CSV table of C-alpha atoms and ligand atoms in Angstrom, one decimal:
chain,number,residue,atom,x,y,z
A,42,MET,CA,-27.1,-11.7,7.8
A,43,THR,CA,-24.2,-9.3,8.1
A,44,VAL,CA,-22.6,-7.7,5.1
A,45,ALA,CA,-19.3,-5.8,4.9
A,46,THR,CA,-17.2,-4.5,2.0
A,47,ALA,CA,-13.7,-3.2,1.3
A,48,PRO,CA,-12.3,-1.3,-1.6
A,49,GLY,CA,-9.4,-2.1,-4.0
A,50,LYS,CA,-6.3,0.0,-4.0
A,51,ALA,CA,-3.6,1.5,-6.2
A,52,ILE,CA,-0.1,2.2,-5.3
A,53,LEU,CA,0.7,5.7,-6.6
A,54,PHE,CA,4.4,5.8,-5.9
A,55,GLY,CA,7.1,3.6,-4.3
A,56,GLU,CA,6.1,0.0,-5.1
A,57,HIS,CA,9.1,-2.5,-4.7
A,58,ALA,CA,11.3,0.1,-3.0
A,59,VAL,CA,8.8,-0.1,-0.1
A,60,VAL,CA,9.8,-3.7,0.5
A,61,TYR,CA,13.3,-2.3,1.2
A,62,GLY,CA,12.2,0.3,3.8
A,63,ARG,CA,11.6,3.2,1.5
A,64,PRO,CA,8.3,5.2,1.6
A,65,ALA,CA,5.3,4.6,-0.7
A,66,ILE,CA,2.0,6.3,-1.4
A,67,ALA,CA,-1.3,4.3,-2.0
A,68,VAL,CA,-4.9,5.3,-2.4
A,69,PRO,CA,-8.2,3.2,-2.1
A,70,VAL,CA,-10.1,2.5,-5.3
A,71,ALA,CA,-13.8,2.4,-4.4
A,72,GLU,CA,-14.9,1.5,-8.0
A,73,VAL,CA,-13.9,-2.1,-7.3
A,74,GLN,CA,-15.0,-3.8,-4.1
A,75,ALA,CA,-14.8,-7.1,-2.2
A,76,ARG,CA,-17.9,-8.1,-0.3
A,77,ALA,CA,-18.5,-10.7,2.6
A,78,GLU,CA,-21.8,-11.9,3.9
A,79,VAL,CA,-21.9,-13.9,7.2
A,80,GLU,CA,-25.0,-15.7,8.5
A,81,ASP,CA,-25.6,-18.3,11.2
A,82,ALA,CA,-25.5,-21.9,10.1
A,83,PRO,CA,-27.2,-24.9,11.8
A,84,ALA,CA,-25.7,-26.2,15.0
A,85,GLY,CA,-22.7,-28.4,14.3
A,86,ALA,CA,-22.3,-27.3,10.7
A,87,GLY,CA,-19.0,-25.5,11.4
A,88,ILE,CA,-17.7,-22.8,9.1
A,89,THR,CA,-18.4,-22.9,5.4
A,90,ILE,CA,-17.1,-20.3,3.0
A,91,VAL,CA,-18.5,-19.9,-0.5
A,92,ALA,CA,-15.9,-18.1,-2.6
A,93,ARG,CA,-18.0,-17.1,-5.7
A,94,ASP,CA,-15.2,-15.8,-7.9
A,95,LEU,CA,-13.1,-18.9,-7.2
A,96,GLY,CA,-16.1,-21.1,-7.8
A,97,ARG,CA,-15.4,-22.9,-4.6
A,98,THR,CA,-17.1,-24.0,-1.4
A,99,ILE,CA,-14.6,-24.4,1.4
A,100,HIS,CA,-15.3,-26.3,4.7
A,101,LEU,CA,-12.9,-24.9,7.2
A,102,ARG,CA,-12.5,-28.2,9.0
A,103,HIS,CA,-11.4,-30.0,5.7
A,104,VAL,CA,-8.8,-27.6,4.2
A,105,LYS,CA,-5.9,-29.5,2.8
A,106,PRO,CA,-2.3,-28.4,3.7
A,107,GLY,CA,-1.3,-27.5,0.0
A,108,ASP,CA,-4.4,-25.6,-0.8
A,109,ARG,CA,-3.1,-22.0,-0.5
A,110,GLU,CA,-6.3,-20.2,-1.5
A,111,ALA,CA,-8.4,-22.1,1.0
A,112,LEU,CA,-5.7,-21.8,3.7
A,113,ALA,CA,-5.5,-18.0,3.3
A,114,LEU,CA,-9.3,-17.7,3.9
A,115,ALA,CA,-9.2,-20.2,6.7
A,116,ARG,CA,-6.3,-18.4,8.3
A,117,THR,CA,-8.1,-15.1,8.0
A,118,VAL,CA,-11.3,-16.5,9.7
A,119,ARG,CA,-9.4,-18.2,12.5
A,120,ASN,CA,-7.1,-15.2,13.2
A,121,ALA,CA,-10.2,-13.0,13.4
A,122,LEU,CA,-12.1,-15.3,15.7
A,123,GLU,CA,-9.1,-15.6,18.0
A,124,ARG,CA,-8.7,-11.8,18.0
A,125,LEU,CA,-12.4,-11.5,18.9
A,126,GLY,CA,-12.0,-13.9,21.8
A,127,HIS,CA,-13.8,-16.9,20.3
A,128,ARG,CA,-12.2,-20.1,21.6
A,129,SER,CA,-14.4,-22.5,19.8
A,130,GLU,CA,-15.5,-22.3,16.1
A,131,PRO,CA,-19.0,-20.9,15.7
A,132,ASP,CA,-21.4,-22.3,13.0
A,133,LEU,CA,-21.3,-19.8,10.2
A,134,HIS,CA,-22.1,-19.7,6.5
A,135,ILE,CA,-19.9,-17.1,4.7
A,136,THR,CA,-20.2,-15.9,1.1
A,137,ILE,CA,-17.4,-13.9,-0.5
A,138,SER,CA,-17.5,-12.1,-3.9
A,139,SER,CA,-15.3,-9.5,-5.4
A,140,SER,CA,-15.0,-7.2,-8.4
A,141,VAL,CA,-11.4,-6.6,-7.6
A,142,PRO,CA,-9.5,-8.4,-10.4
A,143,ILE,CA,-7.1,-11.1,-9.1
A,144,GLY,CA,-3.4,-10.7,-9.7
A,145,ARG,CA,-3.5,-7.2,-11.2
A,146,GLY,CA,-2.0,-5.1,-8.4
A,147,LEU,CA,-5.4,-3.8,-7.1
A,148,GLY,CA,-5.2,-5.5,-3.8
A,149,SER,CA,-7.7,-8.3,-4.3
A,150,GLY,CA,-6.4,-10.6,-1.6
A,151,ALA,CA,-6.3,-7.8,1.0
A,152,ALA,CA,-9.7,-6.5,0.0
A,153,VAL,CA,-11.3,-9.9,0.4
A,154,ALA,CA,-9.6,-10.5,3.8
A,155,THR,CA,-10.6,-7.0,5.0
A,156,ALA,CA,-14.3,-7.5,4.0
A,157,LEU,CA,-14.2,-10.9,5.7
A,158,VAL,CA,-12.8,-9.6,8.9
A,159,ARG,CA,-15.2,-6.7,9.0
A,160,ALA,CA,-18.2,-8.9,8.3
A,161,LEU,CA,-17.1,-11.5,11.0
A,162,THR,CA,-16.5,-8.7,13.6
A,163,ALA,CA,-19.9,-7.1,13.0
A,164,HIS,CA,-21.7,-10.4,12.9
A,165,LEU,CA,-20.2,-11.6,16.2
A,166,GLY,CA,-20.8,-8.2,17.9
A,167,GLY,CA,-17.1,-7.4,18.3
A,168,TYR,CA,-15.2,-4.2,17.6
A,169,LEU,CA,-11.8,-3.8,15.9
A,170,THR,CA,-10.0,-0.6,15.0
A,171,SER,CA,-8.8,-0.1,11.4
A,172,ARG,CA,-5.3,-0.7,12.6
A,173,GLU,CA,-6.3,-4.0,14.3
A,174,ILE,CA,-8.1,-5.1,11.0
A,175,SER,CA,-5.0,-4.1,9.0
A,176,ASP,CA,-2.7,-6.2,11.3
A,177,LEU,CA,-5.0,-9.2,10.9
A,178,VAL,CA,-5.1,-8.9,7.2
A,179,TYR,CA,-1.3,-8.6,7.1
A,180,GLN,CA,-1.2,-12.2,8.4
A,181,THR,CA,-3.2,-13.3,5.3
A,182,GLU,CA,-1.0,-11.2,3.0
A,183,ILE,CA,2.1,-13.2,4.2
A,184,LEU,CA,0.4,-16.3,2.8
A,185,HIS,CA,-0.3,-14.6,-0.5
A,186,HIS,CA,3.0,-12.7,-1.0
A,187,GLY,CA,5.7,-14.2,1.3
A,188,THR,CA,7.3,-10.9,2.3
A,189,PRO,CA,4.6,-8.2,1.9
A,190,SER,CA,5.5,-4.6,2.9
A,191,GLY,CA,2.0,-4.2,4.5
A,192,ILE,CA,0.9,-1.3,2.3
A,193,ASP,CA,-2.1,-3.2,0.8
A,194,ASN,CA,-3.7,-4.1,4.0
A,195,THR,CA,-3.0,-0.6,5.5
A,196,VAL,CA,-4.6,1.4,2.7
A,197,ILE,CA,-7.5,-0.9,2.3
A,198,ALA,CA,-8.3,-1.1,6.0
A,199,PHE,CA,-8.0,2.7,6.5
A,200,GLY,CA,-9.8,3.5,3.2
A,201,LYS,CA,-7.8,6.7,2.8
A,202,PRO,CA,-4.7,7.9,0.9
A,203,ILE,CA,-1.7,6.9,3.0
A,204,PHE,CA,2.0,7.6,3.2
A,205,PHE,CA,3.6,4.4,4.3
A,206,VAL,CA,7.0,3.2,5.5
A,207,LYS,CA,7.1,-0.5,6.4
A,208,GLY,CA,7.0,-1.0,10.2
A,209,GLN,CA,7.3,2.7,10.8
A,210,ARG,CA,4.6,5.0,9.4
A,211,ASP,CA,1.1,4.7,8.0
A,212,ASP,CA,0.0,8.4,7.9
A,213,VAL,CA,-3.4,9.1,6.4
A,214,PHE,CA,-3.3,12.4,4.4
A,215,TRP,CA,-5.5,14.6,2.4
A,216,PRO,CA,-4.8,15.9,-1.2
A,217,GLY,CA,-4.8,19.7,-1.4
A,218,ARG,CA,-6.9,19.3,-4.6
A,219,PRO,CA,-8.8,16.2,-5.6
A,220,PHE,CA,-7.5,14.5,-8.6
A,221,TRP,CA,-8.5,11.8,-11.1
A,222,LEU,CA,-6.7,8.6,-12.0
A,223,VAL,CA,-7.4,6.4,-15.0
A,224,ILE,CA,-6.4,2.8,-14.3
A,225,GLY,CA,-5.7,0.6,-17.3
A,226,ASP,CA,-5.5,-3.2,-17.1
A,227,THR,CA,-3.0,-4.9,-19.4
A,228,GLY,CA,-4.9,-8.2,-19.0
A,229,VAL,CA,-1.7,-9.9,-18.0
A,230,SER,CA,-1.8,-11.7,-14.7
A,231,SER,CA,1.3,-11.1,-12.7
A,232,PRO,CA,1.9,-12.9,-9.4
A,233,THR,CA,3.3,-10.4,-6.9
A,234,ARG,CA,5.3,-13.1,-5.2
A,235,GLU,CA,7.3,-13.9,-8.3
A,236,VAL,CA,8.0,-10.3,-9.3
A,237,VAL,CA,9.1,-9.4,-5.7
A,238,ALA,CA,11.4,-12.5,-5.7
A,239,ASP,CA,12.9,-11.4,-9.1
A,240,VAL,CA,13.7,-8.0,-7.7
A,241,ARG,CA,15.3,-9.7,-4.7
A,242,ARG,CA,17.5,-11.7,-7.0
A,243,GLY,CA,18.5,-8.5,-8.9
A,244,TRP,CA,19.3,-6.7,-5.6
A,245,GLU,CA,21.4,-9.6,-4.4
A,246,ALA,CA,23.4,-9.6,-7.7
A,247,ASP,CA,23.8,-5.8,-7.7
A,248,PRO,CA,23.1,-4.3,-4.2
A,249,VAL,CA,24.7,-1.0,-4.9
A,250,GLY,CA,22.8,-0.4,-8.1
A,251,TYR,CA,19.4,-1.5,-6.7
A,252,GLU,CA,19.9,0.6,-3.5
A,253,ALA,CA,20.6,3.7,-5.7
A,254,HIS,CA,17.3,3.1,-7.6
A,255,PHE,CA,15.4,2.6,-4.3
A,256,ASP,CA,16.9,5.9,-3.0
A,257,ALA,CA,15.9,7.7,-6.2
A,258,ILE,CA,12.3,6.3,-5.8
A,259,ALA,CA,12.3,7.4,-2.1
A,260,ALA,CA,13.2,11.0,-3.2
A,261,ILE,CA,10.4,10.9,-5.8
A,262,VAL,CA,7.9,9.7,-3.1
A,263,GLU,CA,8.8,12.5,-0.8
A,264,ASP,CA,8.3,15.1,-3.6
A,265,ALA,CA,5.1,13.4,-4.6
A,266,ARG,CA,3.7,13.7,-1.1
A,267,ARG,CA,4.4,17.4,-1.2
A,268,ALA,CA,2.9,17.8,-4.6
A,269,ILE,CA,-0.3,16.0,-3.5
A,270,ILE,CA,-0.7,18.1,-0.4
A,271,ASP,CA,0.0,21.3,-2.4
A,272,GLY,CA,-2.4,20.2,-5.2
A,273,ASN,CA,0.4,20.6,-7.7
A,274,LEU,CA,-0.8,18.2,-10.4
A,275,PRO,CA,1.7,19.0,-13.2
A,276,ALA,CA,4.5,18.2,-10.7
A,277,LEU,CA,2.8,15.1,-9.6
A,278,GLY,CA,2.5,13.9,-13.2
A,279,ARG,CA,6.2,14.4,-13.9
A,280,LEU,CA,7.0,12.5,-10.7
A,281,MET,CA,4.9,9.6,-12.0
A,282,ASP,CA,7.0,9.5,-15.2
A,283,ASP,CA,10.2,9.7,-13.1
A,284,ASN,CA,9.0,6.8,-10.9
A,285,GLN,CA,8.2,4.7,-14.0
A,286,ARG,CA,11.8,5.2,-15.3
A,287,GLU,CA,13.1,3.8,-12.1
A,288,LEU,CA,10.7,0.8,-12.2
A,289,GLU,CA,11.9,0.1,-15.8
A,290,ALA,CA,15.5,0.2,-14.6
A,291,ILE,CA,14.8,-2.5,-11.9
A,292,GLY,CA,13.2,-4.7,-14.5
A,293,VAL,CA,9.5,-4.8,-13.5
A,294,SER,CA,7.9,-3.0,-16.4
A,295,SER,CA,6.7,-4.8,-19.6
A,296,PRO,CA,5.9,-4.0,-23.2
A,297,GLU,CA,2.2,-4.2,-22.5
A,298,LEU,CA,2.5,-1.7,-19.6
A,299,GLU,CA,4.6,0.6,-21.7
A,300,THR,CA,2.1,0.6,-24.6
A,301,LEU,CA,-0.7,1.7,-22.2
A,302,ILE,CA,1.5,4.2,-20.5
A,303,GLY,CA,2.6,5.7,-23.8
A,304,ALA,CA,-1.0,5.9,-25.0
A,305,ALA,CA,-2.2,7.7,-21.8
A,306,ARG,CA,0.6,10.3,-22.1
A,307,GLU,CA,-0.1,10.9,-25.8
A,308,ALA,CA,-3.8,11.4,-25.0
A,309,GLY,CA,-3.0,14.2,-22.5
A,310,ALA,CA,-2.3,12.5,-19.2
A,311,LEU,CA,-0.1,14.5,-16.9
A,312,GLY,CA,2.0,11.5,-16.1
A,313,ALA,CA,1.7,7.7,-16.1
A,314,LYS,CA,3.4,4.6,-14.5
A,315,LEU,CA,2.8,1.0,-13.7
A,316,SER,CA,1.1,0.3,-10.4
A,317,GLY,CA,1.8,-2.6,-8.0
A,318,ALA,CA,4.1,-5.5,-8.7
A,319,GLY,CA,4.4,-4.8,-12.5
A,320,ARG,CA,5.3,-7.1,-15.4
A,321,GLY,CA,1.5,-7.1,-16.0
A,322,GLY,CA,-1.4,-5.9,-14.0
A,323,ASN,CA,-2.4,-2.3,-14.1
A,324,MET,CA,-1.0,1.1,-15.0
A,325,ILE,CA,-2.2,4.4,-13.7
A,326,ALA,CA,-2.4,7.8,-15.4
A,327,LEU,CA,-3.0,11.2,-13.8
A,328,VAL,CA,-5.6,13.1,-15.7
A,329,GLU,CA,-7.4,16.4,-15.5
A,330,ASP,CA,-11.2,16.9,-15.6
A,331,ASP,CA,-11.2,17.6,-19.3
A,332,THR,CA,-8.8,14.9,-20.4
A,333,ARG,CA,-10.1,11.9,-18.4
A,334,GLY,CA,-12.6,10.8,-21.1
A,335,GLN,CA,-10.0,10.9,-23.9
A,336,VAL,CA,-7.3,9.1,-21.9
A,337,ARG,CA,-9.9,6.4,-21.0
A,338,LEU,CA,-10.7,6.0,-24.7
A,339,ALA,CA,-7.0,6.0,-25.7
A,340,LEU,CA,-6.3,3.2,-23.3
A,341,MET,CA,-9.2,1.1,-24.6
A,342,ALA,CA,-8.0,1.7,-28.1
A,343,ALA,CA,-4.5,0.6,-27.1
A,344,GLY,CA,-5.8,-2.7,-25.9
A,345,ALA,CA,-6.6,-2.2,-22.2
A,346,ARG,CA,-8.7,-5.2,-20.9
A,347,ASN,CA,-10.5,-2.8,-18.5
A,348,VAL,CA,-10.3,0.8,-17.6
A,349,ILE,CA,-11.3,2.3,-14.2
A,350,VAL,CA,-11.7,6.1,-13.6
A,351,THR,CA,-11.4,7.0,-9.9
A,352,ARG,CA,-11.3,10.3,-8.0
A,353,VAL,CA,-8.8,10.7,-5.2
A,354,SER,CA,-9.8,13.1,-2.4
B,557,PMV,O1,0.0,-6.4,-4.6
B,557,PMV,P1,0.6,-5.5,-5.6
B,557,PMV,O2,0.7,-6.2,-7.0
B,557,PMV,O3,0.0,-4.1,-5.6
B,557,PMV,O4,2.1,-5.3,-5.3
B,557,PMV,C1,2.5,-4.9,-4.1
B,557,PMV,C2,3.6,-3.9,-4.1
B,557,PMV,C3,5.0,-4.3,-3.9
B,557,PMV,O5,5.7,-3.2,-3.4
B,557,PMV,C4,5.6,-4.8,-5.2
B,557,PMV,C5,5.1,-5.5,-2.9
B,557,PMV,C6,4.8,-5.0,-1.5
B,557,PMV,O6,4.7,-6.0,-0.6
B,557,PMV,O7,4.7,-3.9,-1.1
């Protein structure tokens, strides 16, 4: 049996604007993981995927056209097999499980697909670079999101902090000083596809206004990269607050997110913002060594469904 894993991710800066060609910064979150196990199946069995979290067993040969979940997994497997040079379908039993919450902006779909591609590659004795894996997973992301920027598959496949510009740059970079993030879950599921479509409608109705917000976000992201490289955490916190204001202006925040963001700031976070598509999902707060415990408790008290503390280095 061959096992592979992949981490979740959090977008630190630049979500939504990244869809419109502006830069964004994302980091892997190792505290949540997707895991795939691949083993040989009896001859003629074809490929079966047991998706534990979905409570489903999927036979690749019998996937129905409208079944998006199953299609995404089938597409991932078939693309990987093709990339690895397998013309015919091998007989495989695949089990997938994941602690990355679904629909909360932590990259669950990309994490599952990355673990799956890694496990298949290793099991079949192939070799793919991180970039090749990222490109394959991007094909799956298209099924989940419609018009993904590609930031999720990139940060998850590389497993390092990245500075990303759609179709142009995916630079791995290293913080000058490690820092801590507290990630609070509103408990509200928010399909990325819908929020991205709403932003598109807003942009179509008011292109000049939205472009100005995206430009403001781009400037924040550039400053944030500098602050991360310099290890200037107070500046980084302020930039998170600035980015949150822009996200509120384009209509992707929510009362639940703002309650958690306010609680984190009051408890001593250096800055806080929503992360990912918004409307629900997770928020992130930048904390120092001596405030991470109290920010975590404040988020729980303010109603967070779950809180993750992660170190970015
Ligand atoms: O998958 P999420 O919820 O982290 O959102 C992705 C971030 C967006 O910028 C909103 C969309 C994208 O494709 O980059």
